[in-house]
GROMACS .gro file of C-alpha atoms in nm:
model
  440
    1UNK     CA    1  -1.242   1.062  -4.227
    2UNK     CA    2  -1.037   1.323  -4.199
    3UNK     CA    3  -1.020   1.484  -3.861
    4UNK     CA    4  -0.851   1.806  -3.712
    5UNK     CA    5  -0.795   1.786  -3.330
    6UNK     CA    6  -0.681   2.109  -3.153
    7UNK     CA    7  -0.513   2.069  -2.823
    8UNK     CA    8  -0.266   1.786  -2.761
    9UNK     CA    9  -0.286   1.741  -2.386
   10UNK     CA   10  -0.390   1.431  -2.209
   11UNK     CA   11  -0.783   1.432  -2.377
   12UNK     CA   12  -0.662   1.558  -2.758
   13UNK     CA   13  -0.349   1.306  -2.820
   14UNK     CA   14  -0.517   0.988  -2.665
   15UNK     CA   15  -0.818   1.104  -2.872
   16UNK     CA   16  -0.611   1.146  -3.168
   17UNK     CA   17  -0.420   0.854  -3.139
   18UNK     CA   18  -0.699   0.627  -3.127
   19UNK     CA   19  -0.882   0.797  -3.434
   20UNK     CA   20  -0.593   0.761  -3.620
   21UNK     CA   21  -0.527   0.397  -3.511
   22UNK     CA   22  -0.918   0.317  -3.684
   23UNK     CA   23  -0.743   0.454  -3.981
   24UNK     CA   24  -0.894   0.771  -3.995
   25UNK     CA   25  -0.648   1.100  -4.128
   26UNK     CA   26  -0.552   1.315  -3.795
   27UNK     CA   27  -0.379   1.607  -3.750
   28UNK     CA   28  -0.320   1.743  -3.456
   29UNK     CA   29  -0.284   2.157  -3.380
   30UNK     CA   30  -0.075   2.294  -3.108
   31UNK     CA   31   0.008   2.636  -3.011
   32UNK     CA   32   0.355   2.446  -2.821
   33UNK     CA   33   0.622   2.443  -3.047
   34UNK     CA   34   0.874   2.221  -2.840
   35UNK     CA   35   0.557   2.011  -2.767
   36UNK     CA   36   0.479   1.970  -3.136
   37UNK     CA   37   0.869   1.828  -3.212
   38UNK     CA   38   0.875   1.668  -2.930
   39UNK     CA   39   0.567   1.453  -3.063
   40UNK     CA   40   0.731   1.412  -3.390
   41UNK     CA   41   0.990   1.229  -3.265
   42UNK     CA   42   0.827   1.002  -3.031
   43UNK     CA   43   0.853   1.227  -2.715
   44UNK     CA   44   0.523   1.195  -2.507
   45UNK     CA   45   0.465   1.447  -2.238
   46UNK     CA   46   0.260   1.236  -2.024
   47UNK     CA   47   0.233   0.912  -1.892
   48UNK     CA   48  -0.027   0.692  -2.023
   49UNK     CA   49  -0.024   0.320  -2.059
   50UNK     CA   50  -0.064   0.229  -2.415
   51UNK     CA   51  -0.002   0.537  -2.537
   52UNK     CA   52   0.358   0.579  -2.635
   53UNK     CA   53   0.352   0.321  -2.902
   54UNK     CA   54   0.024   0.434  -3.008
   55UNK     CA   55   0.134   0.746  -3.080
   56UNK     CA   56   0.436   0.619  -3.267
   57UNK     CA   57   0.285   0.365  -3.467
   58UNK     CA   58   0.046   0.634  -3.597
   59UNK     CA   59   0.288   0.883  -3.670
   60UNK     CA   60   0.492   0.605  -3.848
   61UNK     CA   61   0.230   0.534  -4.070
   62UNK     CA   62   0.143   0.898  -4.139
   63UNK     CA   63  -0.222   0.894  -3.991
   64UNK     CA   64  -0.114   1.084  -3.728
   65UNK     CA   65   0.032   1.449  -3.809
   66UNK     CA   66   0.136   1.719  -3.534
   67UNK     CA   67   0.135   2.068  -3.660
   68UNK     CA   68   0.140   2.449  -3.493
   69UNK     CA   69   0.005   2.524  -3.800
   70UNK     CA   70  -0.370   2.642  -3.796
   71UNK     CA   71  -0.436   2.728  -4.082
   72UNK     CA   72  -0.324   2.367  -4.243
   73UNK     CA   73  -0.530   2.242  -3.953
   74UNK     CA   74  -0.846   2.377  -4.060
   75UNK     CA   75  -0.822   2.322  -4.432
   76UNK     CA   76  -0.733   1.930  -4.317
   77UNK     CA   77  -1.043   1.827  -4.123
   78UNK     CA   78  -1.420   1.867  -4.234
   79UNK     CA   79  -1.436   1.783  -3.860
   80UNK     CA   80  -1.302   1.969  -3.611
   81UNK     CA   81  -1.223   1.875  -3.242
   82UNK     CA   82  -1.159   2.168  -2.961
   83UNK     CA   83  -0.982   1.922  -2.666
   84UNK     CA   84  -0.797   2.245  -2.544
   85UNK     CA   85  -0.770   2.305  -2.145
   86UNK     CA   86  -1.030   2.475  -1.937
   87UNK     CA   87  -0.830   2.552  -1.631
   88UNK     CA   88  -1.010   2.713  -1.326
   89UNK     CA   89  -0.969   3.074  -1.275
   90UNK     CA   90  -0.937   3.270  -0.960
   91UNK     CA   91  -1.317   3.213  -0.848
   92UNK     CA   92  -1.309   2.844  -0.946
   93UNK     CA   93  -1.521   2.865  -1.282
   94UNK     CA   94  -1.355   2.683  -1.597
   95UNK     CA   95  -1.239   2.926  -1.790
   96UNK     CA   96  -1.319   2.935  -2.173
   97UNK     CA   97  -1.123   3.163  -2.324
   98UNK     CA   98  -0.928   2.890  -2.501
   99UNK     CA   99  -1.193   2.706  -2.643
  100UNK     CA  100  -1.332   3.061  -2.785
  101UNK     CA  101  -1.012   3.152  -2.898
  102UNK     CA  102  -0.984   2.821  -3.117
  103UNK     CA  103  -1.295   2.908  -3.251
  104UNK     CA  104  -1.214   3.235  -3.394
  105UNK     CA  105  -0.922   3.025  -3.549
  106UNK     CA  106  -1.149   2.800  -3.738
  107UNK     CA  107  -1.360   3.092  -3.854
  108UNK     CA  108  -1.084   3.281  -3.976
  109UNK     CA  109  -0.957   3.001  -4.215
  110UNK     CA  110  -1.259   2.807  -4.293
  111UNK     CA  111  -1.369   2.755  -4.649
  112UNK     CA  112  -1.641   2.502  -4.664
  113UNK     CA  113  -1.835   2.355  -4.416
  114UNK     CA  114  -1.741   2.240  -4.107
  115UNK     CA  115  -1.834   2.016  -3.778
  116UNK     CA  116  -1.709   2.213  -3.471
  117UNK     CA  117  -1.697   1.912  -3.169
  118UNK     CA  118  -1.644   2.083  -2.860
  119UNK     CA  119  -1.468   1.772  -2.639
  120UNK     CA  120  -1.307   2.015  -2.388
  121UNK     CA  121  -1.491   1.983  -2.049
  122UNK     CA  122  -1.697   2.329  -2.044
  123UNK     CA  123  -1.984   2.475  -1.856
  124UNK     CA  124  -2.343   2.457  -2.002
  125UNK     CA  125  -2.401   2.733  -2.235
  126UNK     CA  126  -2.029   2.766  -2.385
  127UNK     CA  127  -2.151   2.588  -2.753
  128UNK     CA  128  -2.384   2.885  -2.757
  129UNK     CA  129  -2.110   3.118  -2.730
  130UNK     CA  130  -1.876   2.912  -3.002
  131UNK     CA  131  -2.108   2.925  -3.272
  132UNK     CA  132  -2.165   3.302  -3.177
  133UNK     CA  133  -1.788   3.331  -3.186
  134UNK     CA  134  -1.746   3.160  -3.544
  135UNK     CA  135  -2.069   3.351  -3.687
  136UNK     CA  136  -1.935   3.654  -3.557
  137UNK     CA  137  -1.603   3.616  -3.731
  138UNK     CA  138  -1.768   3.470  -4.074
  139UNK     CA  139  -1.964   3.749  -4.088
  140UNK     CA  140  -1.644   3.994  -3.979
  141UNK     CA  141  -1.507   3.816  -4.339
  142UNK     CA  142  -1.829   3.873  -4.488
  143UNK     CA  143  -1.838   3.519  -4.597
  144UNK     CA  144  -2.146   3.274  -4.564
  145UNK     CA  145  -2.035   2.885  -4.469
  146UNK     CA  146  -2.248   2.673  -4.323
  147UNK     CA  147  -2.127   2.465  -4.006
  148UNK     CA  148  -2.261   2.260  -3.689
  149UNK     CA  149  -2.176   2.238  -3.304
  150UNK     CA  150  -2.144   1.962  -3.150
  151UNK     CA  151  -2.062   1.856  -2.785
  152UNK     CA  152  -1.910   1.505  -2.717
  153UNK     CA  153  -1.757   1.573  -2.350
  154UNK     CA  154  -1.487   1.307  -2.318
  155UNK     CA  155  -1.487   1.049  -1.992
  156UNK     CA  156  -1.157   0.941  -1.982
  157UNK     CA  157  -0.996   0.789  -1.692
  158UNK     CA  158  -0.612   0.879  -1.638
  159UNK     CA  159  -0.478   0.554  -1.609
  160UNK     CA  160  -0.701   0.322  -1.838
  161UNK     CA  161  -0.764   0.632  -2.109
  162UNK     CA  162  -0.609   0.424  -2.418
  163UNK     CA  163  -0.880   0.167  -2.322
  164UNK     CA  164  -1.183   0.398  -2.239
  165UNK     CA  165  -1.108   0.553  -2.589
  166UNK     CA  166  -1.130   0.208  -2.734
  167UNK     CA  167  -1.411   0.085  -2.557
  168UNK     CA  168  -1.654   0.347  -2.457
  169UNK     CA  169  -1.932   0.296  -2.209
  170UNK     CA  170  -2.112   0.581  -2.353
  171UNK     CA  171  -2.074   0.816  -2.641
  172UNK     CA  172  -2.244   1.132  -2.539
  173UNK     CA  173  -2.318   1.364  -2.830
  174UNK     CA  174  -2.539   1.664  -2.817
  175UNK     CA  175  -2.652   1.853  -3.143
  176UNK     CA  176  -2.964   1.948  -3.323
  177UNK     CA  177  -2.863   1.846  -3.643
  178UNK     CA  178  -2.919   1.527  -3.762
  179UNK     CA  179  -2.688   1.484  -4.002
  180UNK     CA  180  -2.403   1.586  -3.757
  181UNK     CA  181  -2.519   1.327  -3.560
  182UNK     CA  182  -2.513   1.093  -3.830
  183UNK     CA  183  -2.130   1.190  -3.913
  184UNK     CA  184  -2.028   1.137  -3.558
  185UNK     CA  185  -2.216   0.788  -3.544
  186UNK     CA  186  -2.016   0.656  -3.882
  187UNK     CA  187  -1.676   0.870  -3.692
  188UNK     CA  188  -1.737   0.651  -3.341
  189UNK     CA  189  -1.834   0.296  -3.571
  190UNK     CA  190  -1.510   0.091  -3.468
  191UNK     CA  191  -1.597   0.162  -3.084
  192UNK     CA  192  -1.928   0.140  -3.083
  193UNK     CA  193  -1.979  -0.241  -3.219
  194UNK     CA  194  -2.065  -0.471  -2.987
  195UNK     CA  195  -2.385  -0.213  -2.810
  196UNK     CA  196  -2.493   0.126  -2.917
  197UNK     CA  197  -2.325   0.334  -2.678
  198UNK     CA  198  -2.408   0.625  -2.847
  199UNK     CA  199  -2.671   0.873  -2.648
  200UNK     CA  200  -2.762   1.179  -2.884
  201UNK     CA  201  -2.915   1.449  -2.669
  202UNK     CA  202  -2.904   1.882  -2.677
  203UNK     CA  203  -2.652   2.028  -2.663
  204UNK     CA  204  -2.717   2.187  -2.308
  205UNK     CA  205  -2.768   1.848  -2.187
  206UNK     CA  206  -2.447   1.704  -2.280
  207UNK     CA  207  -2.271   1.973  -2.138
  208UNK     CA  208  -2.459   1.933  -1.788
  209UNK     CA  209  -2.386   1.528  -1.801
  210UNK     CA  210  -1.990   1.506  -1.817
  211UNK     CA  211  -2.015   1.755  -1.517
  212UNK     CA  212  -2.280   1.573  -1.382
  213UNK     CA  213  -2.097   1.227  -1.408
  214UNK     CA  214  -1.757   1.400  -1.227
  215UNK     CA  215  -1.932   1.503  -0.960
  216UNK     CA  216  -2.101   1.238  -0.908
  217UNK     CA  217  -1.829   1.027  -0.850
  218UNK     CA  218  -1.642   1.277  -0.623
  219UNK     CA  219  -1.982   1.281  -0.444
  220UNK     CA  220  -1.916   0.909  -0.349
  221UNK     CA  221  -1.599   0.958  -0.251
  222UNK     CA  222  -1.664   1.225  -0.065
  223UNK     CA  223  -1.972   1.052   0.116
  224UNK     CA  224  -1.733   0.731   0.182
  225UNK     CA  225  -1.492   0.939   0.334
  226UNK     CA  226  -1.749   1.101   0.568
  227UNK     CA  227  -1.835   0.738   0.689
  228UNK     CA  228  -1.451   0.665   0.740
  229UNK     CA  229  -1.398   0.920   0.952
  230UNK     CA  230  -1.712   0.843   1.139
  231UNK     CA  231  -1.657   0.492   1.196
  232UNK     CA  232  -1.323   0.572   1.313
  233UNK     CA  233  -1.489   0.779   1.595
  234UNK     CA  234  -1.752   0.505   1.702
  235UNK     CA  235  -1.500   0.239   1.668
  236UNK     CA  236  -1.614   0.091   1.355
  237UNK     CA  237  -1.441  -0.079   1.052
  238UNK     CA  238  -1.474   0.107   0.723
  239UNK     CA  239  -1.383  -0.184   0.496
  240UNK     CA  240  -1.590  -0.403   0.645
  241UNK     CA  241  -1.890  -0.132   0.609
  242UNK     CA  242  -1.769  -0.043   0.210
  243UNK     CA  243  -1.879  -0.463   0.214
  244UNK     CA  244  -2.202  -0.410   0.354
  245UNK     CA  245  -2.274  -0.182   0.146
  246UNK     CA  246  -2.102  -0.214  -0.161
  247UNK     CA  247  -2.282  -0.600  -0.175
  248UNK     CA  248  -2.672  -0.353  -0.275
  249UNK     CA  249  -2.626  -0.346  -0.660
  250UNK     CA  250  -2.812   0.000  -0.605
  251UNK     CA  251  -2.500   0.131  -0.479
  252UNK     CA  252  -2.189  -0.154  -0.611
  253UNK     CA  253  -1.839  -0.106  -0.513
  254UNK     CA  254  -1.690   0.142  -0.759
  255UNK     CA  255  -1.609   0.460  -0.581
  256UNK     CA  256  -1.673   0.378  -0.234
  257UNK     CA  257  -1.254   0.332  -0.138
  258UNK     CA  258  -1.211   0.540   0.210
  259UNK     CA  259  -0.891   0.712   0.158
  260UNK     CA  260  -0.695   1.054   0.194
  261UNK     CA  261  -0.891   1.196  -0.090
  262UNK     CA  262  -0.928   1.260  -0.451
  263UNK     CA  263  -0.721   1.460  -0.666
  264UNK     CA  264  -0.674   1.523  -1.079
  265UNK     CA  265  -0.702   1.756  -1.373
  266UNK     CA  266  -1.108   1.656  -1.313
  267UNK     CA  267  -1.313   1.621  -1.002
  268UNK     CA  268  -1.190   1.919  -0.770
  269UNK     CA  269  -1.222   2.160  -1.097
  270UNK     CA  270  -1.503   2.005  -1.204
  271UNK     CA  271  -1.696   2.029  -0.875
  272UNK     CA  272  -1.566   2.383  -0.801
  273UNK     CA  273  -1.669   2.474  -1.177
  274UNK     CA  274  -2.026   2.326  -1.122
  275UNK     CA  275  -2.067   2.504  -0.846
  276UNK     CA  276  -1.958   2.839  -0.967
  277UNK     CA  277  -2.205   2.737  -1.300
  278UNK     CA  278  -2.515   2.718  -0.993
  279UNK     CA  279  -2.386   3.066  -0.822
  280UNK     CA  280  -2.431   3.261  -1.143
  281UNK     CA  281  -2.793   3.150  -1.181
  282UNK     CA  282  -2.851   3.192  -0.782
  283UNK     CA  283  -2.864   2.829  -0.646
  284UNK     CA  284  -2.739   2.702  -0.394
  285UNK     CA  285  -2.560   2.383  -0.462
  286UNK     CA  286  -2.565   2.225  -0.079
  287UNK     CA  287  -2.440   1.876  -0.205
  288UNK     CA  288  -2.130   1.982  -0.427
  289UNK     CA  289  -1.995   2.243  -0.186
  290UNK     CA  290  -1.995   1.946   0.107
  291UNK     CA  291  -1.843   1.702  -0.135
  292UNK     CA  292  -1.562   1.998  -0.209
  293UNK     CA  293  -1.534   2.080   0.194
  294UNK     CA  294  -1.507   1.704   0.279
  295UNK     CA  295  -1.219   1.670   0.016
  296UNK     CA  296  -1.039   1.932   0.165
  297UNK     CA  297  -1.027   1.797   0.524
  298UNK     CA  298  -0.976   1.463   0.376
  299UNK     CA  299  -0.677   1.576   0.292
  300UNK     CA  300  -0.559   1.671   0.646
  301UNK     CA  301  -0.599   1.349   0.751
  302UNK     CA  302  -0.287   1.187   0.738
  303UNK     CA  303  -0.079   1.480   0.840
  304UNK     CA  304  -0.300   1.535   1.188
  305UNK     CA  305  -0.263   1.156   1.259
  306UNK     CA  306   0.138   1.207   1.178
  307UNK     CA  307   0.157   1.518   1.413
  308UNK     CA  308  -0.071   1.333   1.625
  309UNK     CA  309   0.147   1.015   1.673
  310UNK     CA  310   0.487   1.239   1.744
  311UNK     CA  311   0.299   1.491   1.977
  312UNK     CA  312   0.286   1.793   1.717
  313UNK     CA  313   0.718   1.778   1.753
  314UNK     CA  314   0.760   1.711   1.377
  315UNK     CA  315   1.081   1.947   1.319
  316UNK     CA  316   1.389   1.789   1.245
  317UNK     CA  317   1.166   1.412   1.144
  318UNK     CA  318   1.206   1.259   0.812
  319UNK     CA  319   0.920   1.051   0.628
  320UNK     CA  320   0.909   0.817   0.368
  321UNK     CA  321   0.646   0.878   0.112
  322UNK     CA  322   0.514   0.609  -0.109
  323UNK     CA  323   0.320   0.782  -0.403
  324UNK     CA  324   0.327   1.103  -0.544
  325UNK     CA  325   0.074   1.088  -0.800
  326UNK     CA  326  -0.312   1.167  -0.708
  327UNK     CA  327  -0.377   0.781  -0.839
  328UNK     CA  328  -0.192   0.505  -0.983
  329UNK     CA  329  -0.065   0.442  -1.372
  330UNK     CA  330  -0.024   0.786  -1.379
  331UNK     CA  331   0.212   1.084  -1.358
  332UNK     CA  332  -0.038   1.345  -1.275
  333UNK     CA  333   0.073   1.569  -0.943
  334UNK     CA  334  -0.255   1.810  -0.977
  335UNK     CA  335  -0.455   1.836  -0.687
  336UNK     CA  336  -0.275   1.563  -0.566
  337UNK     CA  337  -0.312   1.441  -0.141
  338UNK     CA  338   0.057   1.402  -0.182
  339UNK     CA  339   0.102   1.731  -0.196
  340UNK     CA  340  -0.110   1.870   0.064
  341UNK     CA  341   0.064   1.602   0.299
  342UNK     CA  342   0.445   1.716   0.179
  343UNK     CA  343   0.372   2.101   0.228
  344UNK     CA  344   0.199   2.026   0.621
  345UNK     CA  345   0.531   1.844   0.681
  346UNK     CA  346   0.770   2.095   0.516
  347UNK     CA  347   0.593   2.360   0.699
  348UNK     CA  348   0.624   2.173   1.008
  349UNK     CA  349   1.024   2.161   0.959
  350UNK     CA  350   0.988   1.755   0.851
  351UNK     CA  351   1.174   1.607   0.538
  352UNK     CA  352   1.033   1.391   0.300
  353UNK     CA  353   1.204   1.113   0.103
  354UNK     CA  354   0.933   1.027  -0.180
  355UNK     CA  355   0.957   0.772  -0.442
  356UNK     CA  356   0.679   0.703  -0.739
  357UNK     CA  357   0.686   0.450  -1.013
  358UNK     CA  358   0.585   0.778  -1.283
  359UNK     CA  359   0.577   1.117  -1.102
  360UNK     CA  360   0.910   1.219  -0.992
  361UNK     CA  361   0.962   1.381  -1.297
  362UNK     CA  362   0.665   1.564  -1.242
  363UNK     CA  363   0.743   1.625  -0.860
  364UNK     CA  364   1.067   1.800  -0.899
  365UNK     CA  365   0.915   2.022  -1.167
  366UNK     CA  366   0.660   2.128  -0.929
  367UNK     CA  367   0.907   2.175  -0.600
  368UNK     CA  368   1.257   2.220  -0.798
  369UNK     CA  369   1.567   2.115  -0.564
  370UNK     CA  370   1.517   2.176  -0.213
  371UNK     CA  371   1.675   2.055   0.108
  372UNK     CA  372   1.335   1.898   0.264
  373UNK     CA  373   1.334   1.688  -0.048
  374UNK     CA  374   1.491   1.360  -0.173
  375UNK     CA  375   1.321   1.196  -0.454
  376UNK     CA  376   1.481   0.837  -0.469
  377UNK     CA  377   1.472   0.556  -0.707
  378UNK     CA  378   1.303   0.289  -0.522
  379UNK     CA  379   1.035   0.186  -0.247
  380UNK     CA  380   1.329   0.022  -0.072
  381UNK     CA  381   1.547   0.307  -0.080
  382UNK     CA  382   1.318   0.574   0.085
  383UNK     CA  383   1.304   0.397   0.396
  384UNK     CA  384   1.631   0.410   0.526
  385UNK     CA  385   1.660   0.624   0.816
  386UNK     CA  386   1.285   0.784   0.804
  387UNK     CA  387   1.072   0.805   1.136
  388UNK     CA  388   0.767   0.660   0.938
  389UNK     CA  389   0.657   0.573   0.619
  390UNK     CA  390   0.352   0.723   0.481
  391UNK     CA  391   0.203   0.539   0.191
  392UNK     CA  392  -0.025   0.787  -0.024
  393UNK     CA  393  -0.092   0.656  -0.366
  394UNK     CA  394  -0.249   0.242  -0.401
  395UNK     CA  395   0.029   0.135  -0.681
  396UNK     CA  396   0.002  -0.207  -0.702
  397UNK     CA  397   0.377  -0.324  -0.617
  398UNK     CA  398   0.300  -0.132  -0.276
  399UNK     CA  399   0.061  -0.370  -0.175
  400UNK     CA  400   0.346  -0.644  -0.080
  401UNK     CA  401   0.504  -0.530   0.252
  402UNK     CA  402   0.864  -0.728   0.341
  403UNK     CA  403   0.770  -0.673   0.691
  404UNK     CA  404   1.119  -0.744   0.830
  405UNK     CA  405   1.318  -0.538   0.571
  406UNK     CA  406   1.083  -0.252   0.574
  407UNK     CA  407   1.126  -0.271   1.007
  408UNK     CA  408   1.513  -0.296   0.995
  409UNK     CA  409   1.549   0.061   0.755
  410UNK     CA  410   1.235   0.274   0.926
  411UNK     CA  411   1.389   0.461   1.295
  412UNK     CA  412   1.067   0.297   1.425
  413UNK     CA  413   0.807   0.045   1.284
  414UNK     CA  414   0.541   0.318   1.232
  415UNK     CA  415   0.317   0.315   0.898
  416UNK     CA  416   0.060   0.579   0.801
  417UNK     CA  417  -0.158   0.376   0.522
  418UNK     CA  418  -0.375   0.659   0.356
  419UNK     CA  419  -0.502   0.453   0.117
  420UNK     CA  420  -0.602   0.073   0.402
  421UNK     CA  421  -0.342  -0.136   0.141
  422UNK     CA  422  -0.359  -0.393   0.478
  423UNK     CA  423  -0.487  -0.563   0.759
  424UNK     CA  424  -0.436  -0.383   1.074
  425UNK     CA  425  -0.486  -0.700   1.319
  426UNK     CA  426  -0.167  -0.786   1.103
  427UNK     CA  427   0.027  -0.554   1.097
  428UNK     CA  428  -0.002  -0.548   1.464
  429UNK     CA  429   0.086  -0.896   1.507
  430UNK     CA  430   0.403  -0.735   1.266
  431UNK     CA  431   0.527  -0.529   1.573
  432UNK     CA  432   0.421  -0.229   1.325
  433UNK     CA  433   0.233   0.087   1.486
  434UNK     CA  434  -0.035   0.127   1.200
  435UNK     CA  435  -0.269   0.396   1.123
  436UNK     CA  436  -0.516   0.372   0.843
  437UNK     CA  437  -0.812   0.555   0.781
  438UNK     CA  438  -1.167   0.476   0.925
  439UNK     CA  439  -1.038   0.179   1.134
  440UNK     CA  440  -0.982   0.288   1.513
   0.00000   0.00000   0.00000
């Protein structure tokens, strides 16, 4: 098939590199010039495993086309894919002016029919508002074209996205047309072989279920963080309750890690959006603003049991941070705990001496140069001289403590473990101070 895909962020290229990699023809629009040549030549603005070679194998092989050219774009693909961003705006709703904007681009330069896929994650209602958009501007041309809209919300996880694209657990697709449908099930063949993962619903409906699904998992999180913080008080163990728990198959273990809490281009906007969706019809959405006002003091945690620990006299202390990202095999900084924690430090006159396997890149474009940061090239080297470490993101090669080397660079043996990578009893026996979270 031939396939248009507009928006190459982190949802449009791994999209478009898998499509292409089934052999279907895909051309990707961007409105980012550098970001377009970049792509040509191999250049991949995020971090992804899997996805650098995908992307260049494609391109190789001339499945794979980047173009700021819309017009091209439109006349490629009967199908057309909107995977542009929906960033919050200043009340927390997603905003959609992209996603209609992209729209009026496909009606001005449409000449036969098209399949409009809306994959960008949007409140329910905004499909009603792109096919109003494109009949508004076919009619502006005084032309009559027939075309279908589609959602097929995307449930990518940043990390294992290559993967999820490959092997789907579901293939959400709401429509009203059958034949669209049809199109999209022959599209999704080569991942959908071994089950039928595809679940055709409305349209409405398929909007509501990737916001649904996101906050449903933040929910979790949220809830298992309550319980951490709980246990803590009463003198419980958190891990060994995520156990007890986790073992009922009506609740299972996924989502249920105590920890400093969740970040991403996803759950907090996602939440925040929901919630804004349930304001504007005049509900009150109890569960989702807890789960949002849970992750926000989650996020205080480490820093109040840091100024706890050095009796509030932080100025003039240097930490060592272990992760940067807001999870690991990533390089994305957004709503990241690491950055809560860095900014409580800063502002308490602390320095920070950070390292990340992906995101330091990505840190120093956030923060620039500044005196109150050093971003160093290892684990090892972060250590030397700081008052504690402070370990933040769960990459795996932090998960192997040299006790003795990591005791002879720290001031003191004192470790803040926001995400409970060990054992307290041994890191006691250790001669380590250790604070984790939901273990008193």
């Amino acid at each position: 098939m031939k396939i248009t895909i507009f928006g190459v962020g982190y949802v449009g290229l791994v999209q478009a590199a898998v499509f292409a990699d089934t052999g279907h023809q895909v051309i990707c629009v961007d409105v980012d010039e550098t970001r377009v040549e970049n792509l040509k030549k191999g250049i991949i603005p995020i971090y992804e495993p899997g996805l650098t070679s995908l992307v260049k194998d494609n391109h190789a092989a001339r499945r794979l086309e980047f173009t700021t050219d819309a017009k091209a774009g439109v006349a490629h693909g009967d199908i057309q894919f909107i995977a542009v961003g929906t960033p919050a705006d200043e009340g927390g709703s997603a905003d959609v002016q992209n996603v209609l904007a992209v729209a009026e681009t496909i009606a001005m330069h449409m000449t036969g029919p098209k399949i409009v896929i809306n994959k960008s994650t949007v409140p329910v209602g905004t499909a009603e508002k792109v096919k109003a958009k494109i009949s508004e501007v076919l009619e502006n041309r005084n032309v009559l074209i027939d075309f279908s809209i589609v959602s097929n919300p995307e449930f990518l996880k940043e990390g294992s996205a290559v993967q999820d694209c490959r092997r789907p657990d579901r293939i959400i697709v709401g429509t009203d047309n059958v034949d669209a449908a049809n199109i999209l099930r022959e599209l999704y063949a080569p991942m959908n072989r071994n089950h039928e993962r595809m679940i055709v619903m409305d349209i409405k409906s398929a909007e509501l279920t990737k916001y649904a699904a996101n906050c449903m998992l933040a929910t979790k999180i949220s809830f298992m963080n309550e319980m951490a913080n709980l246990a803590e008080a009463l003198g419980a163990d958190i891990e060994a309750v995520r156990h007890g728990i986790g073992s009922d198959e009506r609740i299972g273990y996924h989502f249920i890690y105590p920890g400093c809490g969740y970040g991403g281009s996803c759950f907090p906007k996602d939440v925040q959006a929901l919630v804004r969706t349930a304001e504007s019809i005049g509900y009150d959405a109890k569960i989702l603003n807890s789960v949002e006002a849970v992750n926000h003091r989650q996020k205080q945690r480490l820093f109040e049991k840091i100024s706890r620990h050095f009796g509030n006299k932080l100025e003039g202390k240097t930490f060592a941070l272990w992760g940067l990202s807001f999870k690991p095999n990533t390089d994305d900084m957004r709503d990241a705990p690491s950055r809560v924690l860095m900014e409580a430090l800063w502002n308490a006159g602390a320095r920070v001496q950070a390292y990340d396997p992906e995101a330091m890149a990505e840190c120093e474009r956030i923060y620039g140069h500044r005196d109150d940061l050093v971003l160093m090239s290892s684990q090892d080297d972060v250590l030397q001289g700081a008052d504690a470490l402070v370990i933040v993101t769960e990459w795996q090669h932090f998960k192997v403590l040299d006790f003795e080397g990591v005791k002879q660079k720290l001031n003191q043996p004192v470790i803040f473990d926001g995400r409970n990578l060990f054992e307290p009893e041994k890191m006691q026996q250790h001669g380590f101070t250790y604070y984790s979270i939901g273990r008193a």
